[in-house]
Amino acid sequence: MEEIRIGVYICHCGFNIAGVVNVEEVAKYAATLPSVVISREYRYMCSDPGQDLIKNDIKKLGLNRVVVASCSPRMHEPTFRKAVADGGLNPYLYEHANIREHCSWVHDDKELATKKAKDLVRAAVKRVYRHEPLVVKEAPLNPNVLVVGGGIAGMQAALDIANGQNKVYLVERDPSIGGHMIQLDRTFPTLDCSECILTPKMSDVGHHPFIELFTYSEVEEVSGSIGNFKIKVRKKARHIDESKCIGCNVCEEKCPWKTDSEFEMGLAKRKAVYIPFAQAIPHLAVVDPNLCAYIKSDGKKCGACIKVCEAQAITPETLLKQTDQIVEFDVGTIIVATGYDQFDPSVIPQYGYGKYDNVLTGLHFERMTCAAGPTEGKILLKDGREPERIALVHCVGSRDQNYHEYCSRVCCMYALKYAHLAKELSKADVYQFYIDMRCFGEGYEEFYKRCSEEGVNFIRGKVAKITDETLTDEEKGKLVVVSEDTLLGKLVRVPVDMVILCSALEARSDAENVSRIFNLNRRADGFFLERHVKLDPVATPTDGIFIAGCCEGPRDIPDTVAQAEATAAKALSLISKGTITTEAAVSTVDESICHGCGRCEEICAFHAPKVASKNGTLVSSINETLCKGCGACAVVCPTGAISIKHFTQDEILAEVAALTEVS
Amino acid sequence: MNLEDIIQETKTYYCLECGKCTSICPVARYDSSFSPRQMIENALLGFGDELLLDRELFSCLTCYTCQKECPSDIDFPIFVRKARSMAQDNGQHGVCAHSGQLQSLARLMTSPTIKQKRLEWLSKEYRVSENSDVLLWVGCAPYFAPIFEDIEFNALDITKASLKTLNLLGIEPRLLPNERCCGHDALWTGDIETFKKLAEHNAAQIKEAGVKKIVFSCPEGYRTFKLDYPNYVDLRCEVLHISELLAEKIGENGVKFKEIKKKVTYQDPCRLGRHLGVYDAPRKVIESIPGIELVEMRHSGLESICCGTSAFTNCDSYSNMLRTERLCEATETGAELLITACPKCQTHFRCAMMDKGEEHRSTPKIEIMDLANLVANAIEK
Amino acid sequence: MAEFEPQIVAFCCNWCTYAAADLAGTSRVHYPPNVTIVRVMCSSMVNPIYVLKAFEGGADGVLVAGCHHTDCHYIDGPVKCDATVDKLRKVLHVLGLEDERLRRELVAASEGVVFARIIKEMVEQLKKIGPSPFKVKMEALA
């Protein structure tokens, strides 16, 4: 075994250390420690001459370990590591003792501070003795990017990356991209038409030479790690020949089978073969195999679409024989932008959603006010009449211990928007039941002022119930909204014809499954967890996977777009560098000891250890690009197979033993 | 002390190099680099230094399978034990399982001024007496209980069952509140200094208590007190395993059991079986319970296979393979229940059965119970 | 007779508590020199054997300190550390060790003053309960 030769350097740091700690005494003491070949004290170790001392000693005295006792390592560890490397030694054969921030600056008794400095130096010497050289590895990064979700967030991220001439795979679950935003009518506060601002982006995405679009598809499997993810996508069968379909809609017209349209929130019907909406991209038909009589009867019934399709895109083969396809490809980074679900208010029976015909949610109202929607832009009750009075109810499922504690952020604004639209498109009186008015964004407060001047009745109070049990003649045939007007301090019963519930934005119902596929963590509120709320809001604990938009939490369109661009920037930054650096002080497994019990795999937050069969036995292997070196696996390993490089048990025990020695 | 002395003391120069030991050694069956014959040969040929620096020196389970078959009757486990003591002096101590916590606890227990809280589990339903001349040795159970919580094993269940059983036999034993670890693991891993200190503490307390008989539910404590303590301290006490006491009482027709209909099998602990020769007593106890059908594993009694780890040292993939093999033998008997008579055996078997990753492995699963718990469930007043 | 000065070994996580101790230094907030700090990357890196070894060496008290639960650089290190320390406490309890000797704290990087206060409190407490029962070592037998 090679002889260990340690050099110890005690820094005066001017008077910062030397004013309290007797640095000469500490240096003399260090020289007496085993394996210490040279021990010096100097005024400013971090200065060039100070660093030269180290470099020269390494070369002249054949040092193979170095200790510097000075300020906090959080300040100058990188400096001295570099000096050691410049001297020809591996930078990890270095240890740092903090005798300034942790000693001379906080203790006034010079004798005790000096004794403590000696203890800390002794501990550093015992620790550096056991250091091993470590190599910082670099691995190449695949420049392709996977974007999951074709809503505004996914599309924006995809476009930003593709515009940089990098290949993007965009996978969308629905038959068309557009997400929830394409369902919206006008967007606050400018009231521009959502479709008008979105469809150019959708078109860009559909035609972009660098975007490969998979619609009606879902990511089934993700393996690998940053720089090299292997993706498996299931492309669901549309039951048409995509190369032939020209999107003429004739099949949809002729199809006799109907069901509620998902896009129109059930306010209209769609057929078994359908194009989701007029601006759908790709503009292709899709057949619903649960509704199509031809498919369900195995070719015996109907078949109307086959007859009328001029392009011959629908045939008996496509209907009966076409199956899902599995597509595989590799990417280096992933952006997850899977969006949100609207909270289902039927779990709040007091609000009567699902019970009364004219209690709706926001998305219903969006479709109603849309000029191209099921009511051609007219606000109508179920029976076709125009409402005389409309109520808007804030905070349905939000800010509520019983459902979601969080605020959904956008509802106050869209409620104001609905109030304004109700005034614009009908003669109805509008009653807005709110707790607060959260108008935080650009132009939002101004919009609120504008709406309040339009004659909307604002009632501050959380609605207790919506009922058809009437007490007076005025209430007959109406829905009564019962609430307390907290500003006036009295109960109010407001009879209305239509109620719009500002439903919460919640995590998608399959968020659990998505989190498992992509190794994402979820917060307590159900949305995906960011790496750091303030300082790293689009990254996730899994390197190389980023999140954007409402899948991370409720947000409005400007914030969603900003976040999407942020994830694109993250991806582009990685692509620009082209390689990924692995952490040197990572976990490592001694395979002669490990028996693959799996406790490490279970406890790791970064999914770095994986138990697999190797040469007939089960062992754990650490993915060094994922490991962050936190040390949790080593604590739970029952056999001692796992250790953390640079923080091995032996060296920390040596440090602890040295600290409790008597100097 | 040097290796030459150890060779002389253990008469390993009689070794014929026949290889019988390696051929039946449970560790050698899986770990191709482990060979008792090779280790002795290296020592005899003067390569002792290499032997003492070799981690493999600590892989021996000291299970005594080799010694029972050795034509020259060489006590290989004692040879290993002495060699380990030298190895420790040279800084080699094997790979401690559980990060060496168990070993550290033993060392901490050598402090004379500690006031342990070992008996907080003792509730009013158990009867103990300061005047009894029978001592129930509690051992490491109060420490194992929190340490092995995650493998769902509470060693104190065995202690409580033993105490309940003794009570039902009309015995109200003494319990010592400040016992120290018996020192078994320290002794067998070569930490003689710690072992001696623990032995001194325990001997002094037993002398002060003035008891005449010590009952053990743990075969390691039993073996240590019976065979090892007399070399270091003055004990003057009869020591026995709870199964021996029960077998005696059953013989005197002093025990009544209720029926338990179960097919069971029994694991002979190395320390109770091959070390001390106690094979029949536990079997007599088990078979005395009406309704119990005892089926033997393929290897039982003298040929019984070790549970895979000794002294919480060098627990590795071979240990796991050995345990799995033994659990396979247990399930192959068709038994519903595996009876052990050693808390260490139970700990190791449970650990193997708690390994994660059902998709990777199929460790056979069987319900495990200590003999004391079986008896406590069956015994009637 | 000299007053008993307790010895404390503190395990502090790099990102939070070690930084807090640094901040106490830059702010010149004084505290007694009875503590020496071992830097770990995360409080979840603290293995029970480190604490036991500190007591074996004669430390009178051990501090295990890290980030608050929502601040951890490694997501849920504090939760893992809590589980480790809770289990260890049960073991130390059987050994008869006073509860105050093992202290678990959450100290953010901005809480330099809090760090100093914790050390001062610990020193005072340990002075009251006296030296660790493990300090007295048994003489080696012949």
Coordinates of C-alpha atoms in Angstrom, one line a residue, chain A residues 460-644:
Chain A
R460 CA -69.3 38.8 -0.6
G461 CA -70.2 35.4 0.8
K462 CA -69.5 31.7 0.2
V463 CA -72.6 30.1 -1.2
A464 CA -74.2 27.7 1.2
K465 CA -76.5 25.9 -1.2
I466 CA -78.3 26.1 -4.5
T467 CA -81.8 24.7 -4.3
D468 CA -85.1 24.5 -6.2
E469 CA -87.1 24.5 -3.0
T470 CA -88.7 27.9 -3.2
L471 CA -90.2 30.0 -0.4
T472 CA -91.7 32.9 -2.2
D473 CA -93.6 33.6 -5.4
E474 CA -90.6 35.4 -6.8
E475 CA -88.5 32.3 -6.3
K476 CA -91.0 30.0 -8.1
G477 CA -89.4 28.0 -11.0
K478 CA -86.0 29.4 -10.2
L479 CA -82.8 28.1 -8.6
V480 CA -82.3 29.8 -5.3
V481 CA -78.7 30.7 -4.3
V482 CA -78.5 30.9 -0.5
S483 CA -75.6 32.8 1.0
E484 CA -74.6 35.3 3.7
D485 CA -73.8 38.8 2.4
T486 CA -70.9 39.2 4.8
L487 CA -70.5 42.9 4.1
L488 CA -74.1 43.6 5.1
G489 CA -74.2 40.9 7.7
K490 CA -77.4 39.3 6.5
L491 CA -78.6 36.2 4.8
V492 CA -79.6 36.5 1.2
R493 CA -81.7 34.2 -1.1
V494 CA -81.1 35.1 -4.7
P495 CA -83.4 33.4 -7.2
V496 CA -81.6 32.8 -10.6
D497 CA -82.0 30.8 -13.7
M498 CA -78.5 29.7 -14.3
V499 CA -75.6 29.1 -12.0
I500 CA -72.0 28.9 -13.1
L501 CA -69.7 27.2 -10.6
C502 CA -66.0 28.3 -10.6
S503 CA -64.7 24.8 -10.2
A504 CA -61.2 24.2 -9.0
L505 CA -58.3 23.2 -11.2
E506 CA -57.1 19.9 -9.9
A507 CA -54.4 17.4 -10.8
R508 CA -55.3 15.0 -13.6
S509 CA -57.0 11.8 -12.5
D510 CA -54.2 9.7 -13.8
A511 CA -51.4 11.8 -12.3
E512 CA -50.4 8.9 -10.1
N513 CA -49.8 6.7 -13.2
V514 CA -47.9 9.5 -15.0
S515 CA -45.8 10.1 -11.9
R516 CA -44.8 6.5 -11.9
I517 CA -43.9 6.4 -15.6
F518 CA -41.7 9.5 -15.4
N519 CA -40.4 9.1 -11.8
L520 CA -42.1 12.3 -10.7
N521 CA -43.0 13.1 -7.2
R522 CA -46.3 14.6 -6.3
R523 CA -47.0 17.3 -3.7
A524 CA -49.7 16.9 -1.1
D525 CA -52.1 18.8 -3.3
G526 CA -51.7 16.2 -6.1
F527 CA -49.7 18.3 -8.6
F528 CA -46.2 17.4 -9.6
L529 CA -43.4 18.5 -7.4
E530 CA -40.8 21.0 -8.5
R531 CA -37.2 20.7 -7.4
H532 CA -37.4 24.0 -5.4
V533 CA -40.5 26.2 -5.1
K534 CA -38.6 29.4 -5.5
L535 CA -35.2 28.7 -7.1
D536 CA -35.9 25.8 -9.4
P537 CA -39.6 25.8 -10.2
V538 CA -39.6 23.9 -13.5
A539 CA -37.1 21.2 -12.7
T540 CA -38.0 18.0 -10.9
P541 CA -35.9 15.8 -8.5
T542 CA -35.3 13.6 -11.5
D543 CA -32.5 15.1 -13.6
G544 CA -33.5 15.8 -17.2
I545 CA -37.3 15.8 -16.6
F546 CA -39.0 19.2 -16.4
I547 CA -42.6 20.2 -15.8
A548 CA -44.6 23.1 -17.2
G549 CA -48.0 24.5 -16.9
C550 CA -51.0 23.4 -14.9
C551 CA -49.6 19.9 -14.2
E552 CA -47.4 21.7 -11.7
G553 CA -50.3 23.8 -10.2
P554 CA -53.1 26.1 -11.3
R555 CA -51.9 29.0 -13.3
D556 CA -53.1 31.4 -16.0
I557 CA -52.0 31.4 -19.6
P558 CA -49.2 34.1 -19.4
D559 CA -47.6 32.1 -16.5
T560 CA -48.1 28.8 -18.3
V561 CA -46.4 30.1 -21.4
A562 CA -43.5 31.6 -19.4
Q563 CA -43.0 28.3 -17.6
A564 CA -43.1 26.4 -20.9
E565 CA -40.4 28.7 -22.2
A566 CA -38.4 28.2 -19.1
T567 CA -38.4 24.4 -19.6
A568 CA -37.4 24.9 -23.2
A569 CA -34.5 27.0 -22.0
K570 CA -33.5 24.3 -19.6
A571 CA -33.6 21.7 -22.3
L572 CA -31.7 24.0 -24.8
S573 CA -29.1 24.7 -22.2
L574 CA -28.4 21.0 -21.8
I575 CA -28.4 20.4 -25.5
S576 CA -26.1 23.3 -26.1
K577 CA -23.5 21.8 -23.6
G578 CA -24.0 18.4 -25.2
T579 CA -22.8 16.4 -22.2
I580 CA -23.8 15.8 -18.6
T581 CA -21.5 15.8 -15.6
T582 CA -22.0 13.3 -12.9
E583 CA -21.5 14.0 -9.2
A584 CA -18.3 12.5 -8.0
A585 CA -19.3 11.8 -4.4
V586 CA -21.9 9.2 -5.3
S587 CA -23.1 6.0 -3.9
T588 CA -21.3 2.8 -4.8
V589 CA -22.1 -0.9 -4.3
D590 CA -19.7 -3.7 -3.3
E591 CA -21.2 -6.5 -5.3
S592 CA -19.4 -9.2 -3.3
I593 CA -21.5 -8.2 -0.3
C594 CA -24.8 -6.9 -1.8
H595 CA -27.6 -9.5 -2.0
G596 CA -30.1 -7.2 -3.6
C597 CA -32.5 -6.8 -0.7
G598 CA -33.9 -3.7 -2.3
R599 CA -33.9 -1.4 0.7
C600 CA -31.7 1.1 -1.1
E601 CA -34.0 1.2 -4.1
E602 CA -36.9 1.8 -1.8
I603 CA -35.5 4.7 0.1
C604 CA -33.9 6.7 -2.7
A605 CA -35.7 9.9 -3.8
F606 CA -33.9 10.0 -7.1
H607 CA -34.4 6.4 -8.2
A608 CA -30.6 5.9 -8.5
P609 CA -30.2 2.3 -7.1
K610 CA -31.8 -0.5 -9.1
V611 CA -31.8 -4.2 -8.1
A612 CA -31.4 -6.5 -11.1
S613 CA -30.0 -9.9 -11.9
K614 CA -26.3 -10.0 -12.6
N615 CA -24.5 -13.2 -13.3
G616 CA -27.3 -15.2 -11.7
T617 CA -27.5 -13.2 -8.5
L618 CA -29.4 -10.1 -7.5
V619 CA -27.4 -7.0 -6.8
S620 CA -28.1 -3.3 -6.6
S621 CA -26.5 -1.0 -9.2
I622 CA -26.2 2.8 -8.8
N623 CA -27.1 5.0 -11.8
E624 CA -24.3 7.6 -11.2
T625 CA -26.0 10.2 -13.4
L626 CA -29.1 10.1 -11.0
C627 CA -27.3 9.7 -7.7
K628 CA -26.9 12.9 -5.8
G629 CA -24.8 11.5 -2.9
C630 CA -27.2 12.3 -0.1
G631 CA -26.2 9.1 1.8
A632 CA -29.6 7.7 2.7
C633 CA -29.1 4.4 1.0
A634 CA -25.9 3.7 3.0
V635 CA -27.8 4.2 6.2
V636 CA -30.4 1.6 5.4
C637 CA -28.1 -1.0 3.8
P638 CA -28.0 -3.9 6.3
T639 CA -24.9 -5.6 5.0
G640 CA -22.6 -2.6 4.5
A641 CA -22.5 -3.2 0.8
I642 CA -23.3 0.5 -0.1
S643 CA -21.0 3.3 0.7
I644 CA -20.8 6.9 -0.4

